[in-house]
Short mmCIF file of C-alpha atoms in Angstrom, two decimals:
data_model
loop_
_atom_site.label_atom_id
_atom_site.label_comp_id
_atom_site.label_asym_id
_atom_site.label_seq_id
_atom_site.Cartn_x
_atom_site.Cartn_y
_atom_site.Cartn_z
CA MET A 280 112.79 198.24 51.84
CA VAL A 281 116.42 199.28 52.17
CA HIS A 282 117.15 203.00 52.26
CA PRO A 283 120.10 204.09 50.04
CA SER A 284 121.94 205.46 53.04
CA ASP A 285 121.55 202.26 55.04
CA PRO A 286 124.60 199.95 55.18
CA TRP A 287 124.51 197.05 52.77
CA PRO A 288 123.33 193.98 54.64
CA LEU A 289 125.91 191.29 55.15
CA ALA A 290 125.21 187.94 53.61
CA ALA A 291 124.26 185.30 56.08
CA LYS A 292 127.19 183.11 57.02
CA THR A 293 126.84 179.54 55.86
CA GLU A 294 128.43 176.72 57.74
CA ALA A 295 130.97 174.68 55.79
CA PRO A 296 129.78 171.12 55.27
CA GLU A 297 131.18 168.65 57.74
CA ALA A 298 134.19 166.80 56.44
CA PRO A 299 133.62 163.09 55.71
CA SER A 300 135.31 160.39 57.70
CA LEU A 301 137.98 158.31 56.01
CA LYS A 302 135.59 155.35 56.09
CA THR A 303 132.99 157.33 54.14
CA PHE A 304 135.52 158.89 51.78
CA ALA A 305 137.07 155.49 50.96
CA ASP A 306 134.11 154.49 48.76
CA ARG A 307 134.39 157.63 46.65
CA PHE A 308 138.17 157.30 46.51
CA LEU A 309 138.06 153.68 45.32
CA GLU A 310 135.44 154.54 42.71
CA TYR A 311 137.80 157.24 41.43
CA VAL A 312 140.94 155.04 41.28
CA ARG A 313 139.07 152.22 39.54
CA LYS A 314 138.33 154.66 36.71
CA GLU A 315 141.70 156.43 36.65
CA CYS A 316 144.23 153.70 37.48
CA LYS A 317 145.27 150.30 36.24
CA THR A 318 143.35 147.36 37.68
CA THR A 319 146.33 146.13 39.70
CA THR A 320 146.93 149.61 41.15
CA ALA A 321 143.28 149.97 42.16
CA GLN A 322 143.42 146.53 43.80
CA PHE A 323 146.52 147.57 45.74
CA TYR A 324 144.73 150.70 46.99
CA GLU A 325 141.71 148.65 48.05
CA ASN A 326 143.83 146.09 49.92
CA CYS A 327 145.69 148.84 51.80
CA LEU A 328 142.46 150.54 52.86
CA LYS A 329 141.06 147.21 54.06
CA ARG A 330 143.93 147.08 56.54
CA THR A 331 143.59 150.75 57.51
CA LEU A 332 139.84 151.17 58.04
CA PRO A 333 139.49 148.74 60.99
CA PHE A 334 141.57 151.22 63.05
CA PHE A 335 138.59 153.01 64.61
CA PRO A 336 140.04 156.45 65.57
CA LEU A 337 141.49 157.04 62.10
CA ALA A 338 138.53 155.71 60.14
CA GLU A 339 135.59 157.28 62.02
CA ILE A 340 136.48 160.88 62.88
CA PRO A 341 136.18 163.67 60.26
CA MET A 342 139.18 163.78 57.96
CA SER A 343 139.71 167.45 58.83
CA ALA A 344 140.39 166.40 62.43
CA VAL A 345 143.00 163.77 61.57
CA THR A 346 146.52 164.77 62.59
CA GLY A 347 149.98 163.44 61.90
CA GLU A 348 150.07 162.28 65.50
CA LEU A 349 147.02 160.08 64.97
CA ILE A 350 148.54 158.57 61.82
CA GLY A 351 151.70 157.90 63.82
CA LYS A 352 149.61 156.05 66.41
CA TYR A 353 148.09 153.97 63.61
CA ALA A 354 151.57 153.06 62.33
CA SER A 355 152.63 152.04 65.86
CA PHE A 356 149.49 149.93 66.21
CA ARG A 357 150.19 148.13 62.92
CA GLN A 358 153.80 147.49 63.90
CA SER A 359 152.65 145.97 67.20
CA LEU A 360 150.70 143.24 65.38
CA PRO A 361 152.41 139.84 65.12
CA SER A 362 153.04 139.57 61.35
CA GLY A 363 152.74 141.18 57.92
CA ASN A 364 153.79 144.63 59.07
CA SER A 365 157.15 145.33 57.46
CA VAL A 366 158.24 148.92 57.00
CA ALA A 367 157.82 148.52 53.24
CA ALA A 368 154.21 147.30 53.65
CA LEU A 369 153.36 150.09 56.08
CA ASN A 370 154.85 152.72 53.80
CA GLY A 371 152.54 151.48 51.05
CA GLU A 372 149.63 152.28 53.35
CA MET A 373 151.15 155.67 54.21
CA ARG A 374 151.28 156.56 50.53
CA ILE A 375 147.61 155.61 50.08
CA LEU A 376 146.60 157.71 53.08
CA ARG A 377 148.55 160.67 51.73
CA ARG A 378 146.77 160.30 48.40
CA CYS A 379 143.37 160.15 50.12
CA PHE A 380 143.91 163.32 52.12
CA ARG A 381 145.33 165.26 49.19
CA LEU A 382 142.38 164.30 47.00
CA ALA A 383 139.94 165.26 49.76
CA GLU A 384 141.60 168.70 49.88
CA GLU A 385 141.58 168.99 46.08
CA TRP A 386 137.87 168.15 45.98
CA GLY A 387 137.09 170.78 48.63
CA LEU A 388 136.01 168.29 51.28
CA ILE A 389 138.61 169.37 53.84
CA PRO A 390 140.40 172.74 54.18
CA LYS A 391 143.91 171.26 54.30
CA ALA A 392 145.37 167.76 54.03
CA CYS A 393 147.35 166.57 57.03
CA LYS A 394 150.95 165.59 56.45
CA VAL A 395 151.59 161.87 56.10
CA HIS A 396 155.23 160.79 56.38
CA GLU A 397 156.64 157.42 55.40
CA LEU A 398 158.50 155.44 58.05
CA PRO A 399 162.30 155.37 57.98
CA GLY A 400 164.24 152.20 57.35
CA SER A 401 162.54 150.88 54.20
CA LYS A 402 165.68 149.97 52.28
CA ASN A 403 164.93 146.33 51.49
CA ARG A 404 163.23 147.11 48.16
CA ASP A 405 166.41 148.78 46.90
CA ARG A 406 168.78 145.95 47.72
CA VAL A 407 170.95 144.52 44.94
CA ILE A 408 171.46 140.76 45.10
CA ASP A 409 175.01 139.70 44.25
CA PHE A 410 175.76 136.57 42.25
CA ASP A 411 176.81 134.49 45.26
CA GLU A 412 173.55 135.35 47.04
CA GLU A 413 171.65 134.54 43.87
CA ARG A 414 173.18 131.06 43.61
CA THR A 415 172.40 130.35 47.26
CA TYR A 416 168.84 131.60 46.90
CA LEU A 417 168.08 129.65 43.72
CA ALA A 418 169.44 126.44 45.25
CA ALA A 419 167.03 126.83 48.18
CA ALA A 420 164.00 128.07 46.23
CA SER A 421 160.96 126.08 45.13
CA PRO A 422 160.70 125.41 41.37
CA THR A 423 158.24 128.27 40.83
CA ALA A 424 160.14 130.78 42.98
CA HIS A 425 163.37 129.72 41.24
CA ASP A 426 161.92 130.33 37.77
CA VAL A 427 160.21 133.62 38.66
CA ALA A 428 163.30 135.03 40.40
CA THR A 429 165.58 134.06 37.51
CA LEU A 430 163.31 135.56 34.87
CA VAL A 431 162.91 138.82 36.79
CA ALA A 432 166.68 139.02 37.41
CA ASP A 433 167.36 138.58 33.67
CA THR A 434 164.47 140.55 32.14
CA GLY A 435 163.55 143.21 34.73
CA LEU A 436 159.85 142.35 34.41
CA ARG A 437 157.40 143.51 37.09
CA HIS A 438 156.65 140.13 38.58
CA GLN A 439 153.02 140.72 39.58
CA SER A 440 151.66 142.74 36.67
CA GLU A 441 153.86 141.49 33.82
CA LEU A 442 155.40 138.08 34.58
CA PHE A 443 152.56 136.40 36.49
CA THR A 444 150.10 137.48 33.79
CA LEU A 445 152.41 136.48 30.90
CA ARG A 446 150.68 134.33 28.27
CA TRP A 447 152.39 131.92 25.89
CA GLU A 448 151.12 133.88 22.89
CA ASN A 449 153.50 136.68 23.95
CA VAL A 450 156.58 134.45 24.26
CA SER A 451 158.83 133.92 21.25
CA LEU A 452 161.64 131.39 21.75
CA GLY A 453 163.02 131.50 18.22
CA PRO A 454 165.91 133.78 17.20
CA SER A 455 165.10 137.11 15.61
CA ALA A 456 166.87 140.36 14.80
CA GLY A 457 168.54 141.62 17.98
CA CYS A 458 167.09 138.72 20.03
CA PRO A 459 169.14 135.55 19.36
CA ASN A 460 167.50 133.76 22.31
CA GLY A 461 163.96 134.97 21.63
CA PHE A 462 161.99 137.62 23.45
CA ILE A 463 158.99 138.34 25.67
CA HIS A 464 156.38 140.79 24.42
CA ILE A 465 154.61 142.92 27.02
CA PRO A 466 151.42 144.22 25.36
CA SER A 467 150.43 146.58 28.19
CA GLY A 468 151.18 147.30 31.81
CA LYS A 469 151.58 149.78 34.62
CA THR A 470 152.57 152.75 32.44
CA ASP A 471 152.07 153.92 28.87
CA ASN A 472 155.67 152.85 28.19
CA ALA A 473 155.15 149.30 29.46
CA GLN A 474 154.50 147.92 25.97
CA ARG A 475 157.84 146.55 24.79
CA ASN A 476 159.85 143.50 23.68
CA ILE A 477 162.46 142.17 26.10
CA PRO A 478 165.26 139.93 24.74
CA LEU A 479 165.88 136.69 26.62
CA THR A 480 169.11 135.39 28.09
CA LEU A 481 170.14 131.78 27.54
CA ARG A 482 168.99 130.67 30.97
CA ALA A 483 165.72 132.58 30.69
CA ARG A 484 164.98 130.84 27.40
CA ALA A 485 165.88 127.46 28.96
CA ILE A 486 163.39 128.05 31.77
CA LEU A 487 160.61 128.96 29.35
CA GLU A 488 161.38 125.98 27.10
CA ARG A 489 161.20 123.65 30.09
CA ARG A 490 157.90 125.13 31.25
CA ARG A 491 156.43 124.90 27.76
CA SER A 492 157.50 121.26 27.38
CA ALA A 493 155.73 120.39 30.65
CA LYS A 494 152.49 120.23 28.61
CA VAL A 495 150.39 121.95 31.26
CA LEU A 496 147.10 122.98 29.67
CA SER A 497 147.15 126.71 30.34
CA LEU A 498 147.34 129.92 28.36
CA CYS A 499 149.59 131.38 31.07
CA VAL A 500 153.29 130.70 31.58
CA PHE A 501 152.71 130.48 35.35
CA PRO A 502 149.26 128.87 35.69
CA GLY A 503 147.31 129.18 38.93
CA LYS A 504 144.16 127.74 40.47
CA GLY A 505 142.17 130.95 40.74
CA ARG A 506 139.72 132.41 38.25
CA CYS A 507 142.42 134.62 36.71
CA GLY A 508 144.26 131.51 35.51
CA HIS A 509 147.71 132.47 36.79
CA ILE A 510 149.61 132.65 40.07
CA VAL A 511 149.24 135.87 42.04
CA THR A 512 152.08 135.63 44.57
CA VAL A 513 155.29 133.80 45.45
CA GLN A 514 155.73 135.62 48.75
CA HIS A 515 155.54 132.55 50.99
CA ALA A 516 157.92 130.55 48.79
CA HIS A 517 160.27 133.55 48.63
CA GLU A 518 160.41 133.90 52.41
CA ILE A 519 161.15 130.18 52.78
CA ALA A 520 163.97 130.40 50.20
CA VAL A 521 165.53 133.41 51.96
CA ARG A 522 165.37 131.63 55.31
CA LYS A 523 166.82 128.35 53.96
CA ALA A 524 169.60 130.22 52.17
CA GLY A 525 170.49 132.11 55.34
CA LEU A 526 170.24 135.47 53.62
CA GLU A 527 169.28 138.83 55.08
CA PRO A 528 165.54 139.28 54.33
CA PHE A 529 164.68 141.27 51.23
CA GLU A 530 161.60 142.04 49.17
CA PHE A 531 161.03 139.93 46.07
CA TYR A 532 160.88 143.20 44.11
CA CYS A 533 164.66 143.49 44.66
CA TRP A 534 165.19 141.10 41.75
CA ARG A 535 163.94 143.86 39.42
CA HIS A 536 166.31 146.39 41.04
CA THR A 537 169.10 143.85 40.67
CA CYS A 538 168.39 143.46 36.97
CA GLY A 539 168.50 147.21 36.35
CA THR A 540 171.76 147.51 38.27
CA ARG A 541 173.38 144.63 36.39
CA TRP A 542 172.39 146.21 33.09
CA ALA A 543 174.00 149.49 34.19
CA GLU A 544 177.17 147.77 35.41
CA SER A 545 177.49 145.91 32.12
CA GLY A 546 177.77 149.27 30.33
CA MET A 547 174.21 149.49 28.98
CA ASP A 548 173.16 153.10 28.46
CA LYS A 549 170.39 154.59 30.58
CA PHE A 550 168.04 155.13 27.64
CA THR A 551 168.10 151.43 26.77
CA ILE A 552 167.61 150.50 30.42
CA ALA A 553 164.59 152.81 30.69
CA ARG A 554 163.10 151.28 27.54
CA LEU A 555 163.62 147.69 28.68
CA MET A 556 162.19 148.38 32.13
CA GLY A 557 159.15 150.18 30.72
CA HIS A 558 159.88 153.60 32.20
CA SER A 559 158.77 156.95 30.87
CA SER A 560 162.29 158.43 31.06
CA PRO A 561 165.86 157.46 31.98
CA SER A 562 165.63 159.59 35.13
CA VAL A 563 163.09 157.14 36.60
CA ALA A 564 165.45 154.21 36.06
CA GLU A 565 168.33 156.17 37.57
CA LYS A 566 166.39 157.26 40.64
CA TYR A 567 164.60 154.07 41.60
CA TYR A 568 166.13 151.04 39.95
CA ILE A 569 169.85 151.47 39.38
CA HIS A 570 172.02 151.18 42.47
CA VAL A 571 175.63 150.67 41.40
CA THR A 572 177.50 148.36 43.77
CA GLU A 573 180.74 149.18 45.59
CA SER A 574 182.68 146.56 43.62
CA HIS A 575 181.61 148.19 40.37
CA VAL A 576 182.63 151.60 41.73
CA ALA A 577 186.07 150.20 42.63
CA SER A 578 186.42 148.64 39.19
CA GLY A 579 185.43 151.90 37.54
CA PHE A 580 187.98 153.84 39.59
CA GLU A 581 190.72 151.41 38.59
CA ARG A 582 189.88 152.13 34.96
CA PHE A 583 190.10 155.84 35.77
CA LEU A 584 193.60 155.36 37.22
CA GLY A 585 194.73 153.65 34.02
CA TYR A 586 193.18 156.45 31.99
CA LEU A 587 194.97 159.05 34.13
CA ASP A 588 198.31 157.24 33.86
CA GLN A 589 198.04 157.08 30.08
CA HIS A 590 197.18 160.74 29.59
CA LEU A 591 199.73 162.03 32.10
CA ALA A 592 202.40 159.89 30.45
CA ASP A 593 201.44 161.22 27.01
CA ALA A 594 201.70 164.78 28.29
CA ALA A 595 205.06 164.03 29.92
CA ASN A 596 206.35 162.49 26.71
CA GLU A 597 205.43 165.61 24.76
CA THR A 598 207.07 167.88 27.34
CA ALA A 599 210.23 165.79 27.53
CA ALA A 600 210.49 165.63 23.76
CA ALA A 601 210.18 169.40 23.51
CA VAL A 602 212.80 170.03 26.21
CA SER A 603 215.43 167.40 25.45
CA GLY A 604 214.81 166.89 21.79
CA GLY A 605 213.35 163.42 21.90
CA THR A 606 213.79 161.90 25.39
CA SER A 607 210.49 160.27 26.41
CA LEU A 608 208.94 158.21 29.17
CA LYS A 609 208.10 154.67 28.18
CA ASN A 610 205.52 152.22 29.47
CA GLY A 611 203.67 154.81 31.49
CA GLY A 612 206.86 156.49 32.75
CA THR A 613 207.20 157.60 36.33
CA ILE A 614 204.79 160.51 36.41
CA GLY A 615 201.61 158.56 35.75
CA GLY A 616 202.76 155.65 37.88
CA THR A 617 203.57 157.96 40.77
CA VAL A 618 200.19 159.64 40.51
CA SER A 619 198.31 156.32 40.46
CA LYS A 620 200.32 155.08 43.46
CA LYS A 621 199.46 158.24 45.40
CA LEU A 622 195.80 157.88 44.50
CA ALA A 623 195.83 154.22 45.46
CA LEU A 624 197.41 155.03 48.85
CA SER A 625 194.83 157.75 49.51
CA ARG A 626 191.83 155.45 48.91
#
């Protein structure tokens, strides 16, 4: 019995359950992403973890004991291996690790997720291929790499989840409203906005017509030998083409960035670009896929100088007419020309 004047007994302290190791947590994590994510995304997560879990210190100790220093040692270990360890590939693994630790914290398995930073220097996915580089690349590429690169450069398709899986039933090569060269229909994809029709360019249609006339018995535009029925990668062929062409190495995904940039440079508005690329909003296209080149910036500034000359000359004409009763500056006058010369000299 407890007397009313006795202090209230303190509840017995319970030990917090031991945090799981990353190796143990990986099964639960993959089960979660298979339910919540697209099949291709879940497969990407699984492939990244297959490369991460063999690193014993990171995989076996409790997740609550993992530090940023240990993750840094893992990154150094991966970079020391002979091949397949580009900064872009490693940063994919860093993003998966960050997601694992944040979910473990959200689910109450660890008190606080450790910080996982991506490695610096991963710029090769954002590179824009210019037209001279494109010609050199396509001349050196295998037939399949040539066709895939051209179609991605002209349509902005995600090559793995949208182009490789493309079936002939979703290809229309006849003219239609707004699509004189036909179009590709994407029924589903990475995001809810992936469903869309993408008009074809002349050369894209020519490639698809040639592939269709080849009379290969396949439902897929790019048939493959595996059970899925289509190709799953052109990475090896891409690396050979880059090496033969003597180009600075870049990720194949850059063709999609290049397409978005070319659309922007042509004057296409950001809402149309977002729609064609299957993005949820124009801000996504602006942030990740549109990287305006220096030559386009220079061209745009030249147009600005002409605009400035015209408006300054118009203003000068009005002022001169008011002061002198009709005297005006012709053909741009001296004010606008002087301003544009000064601006040109200051560049």
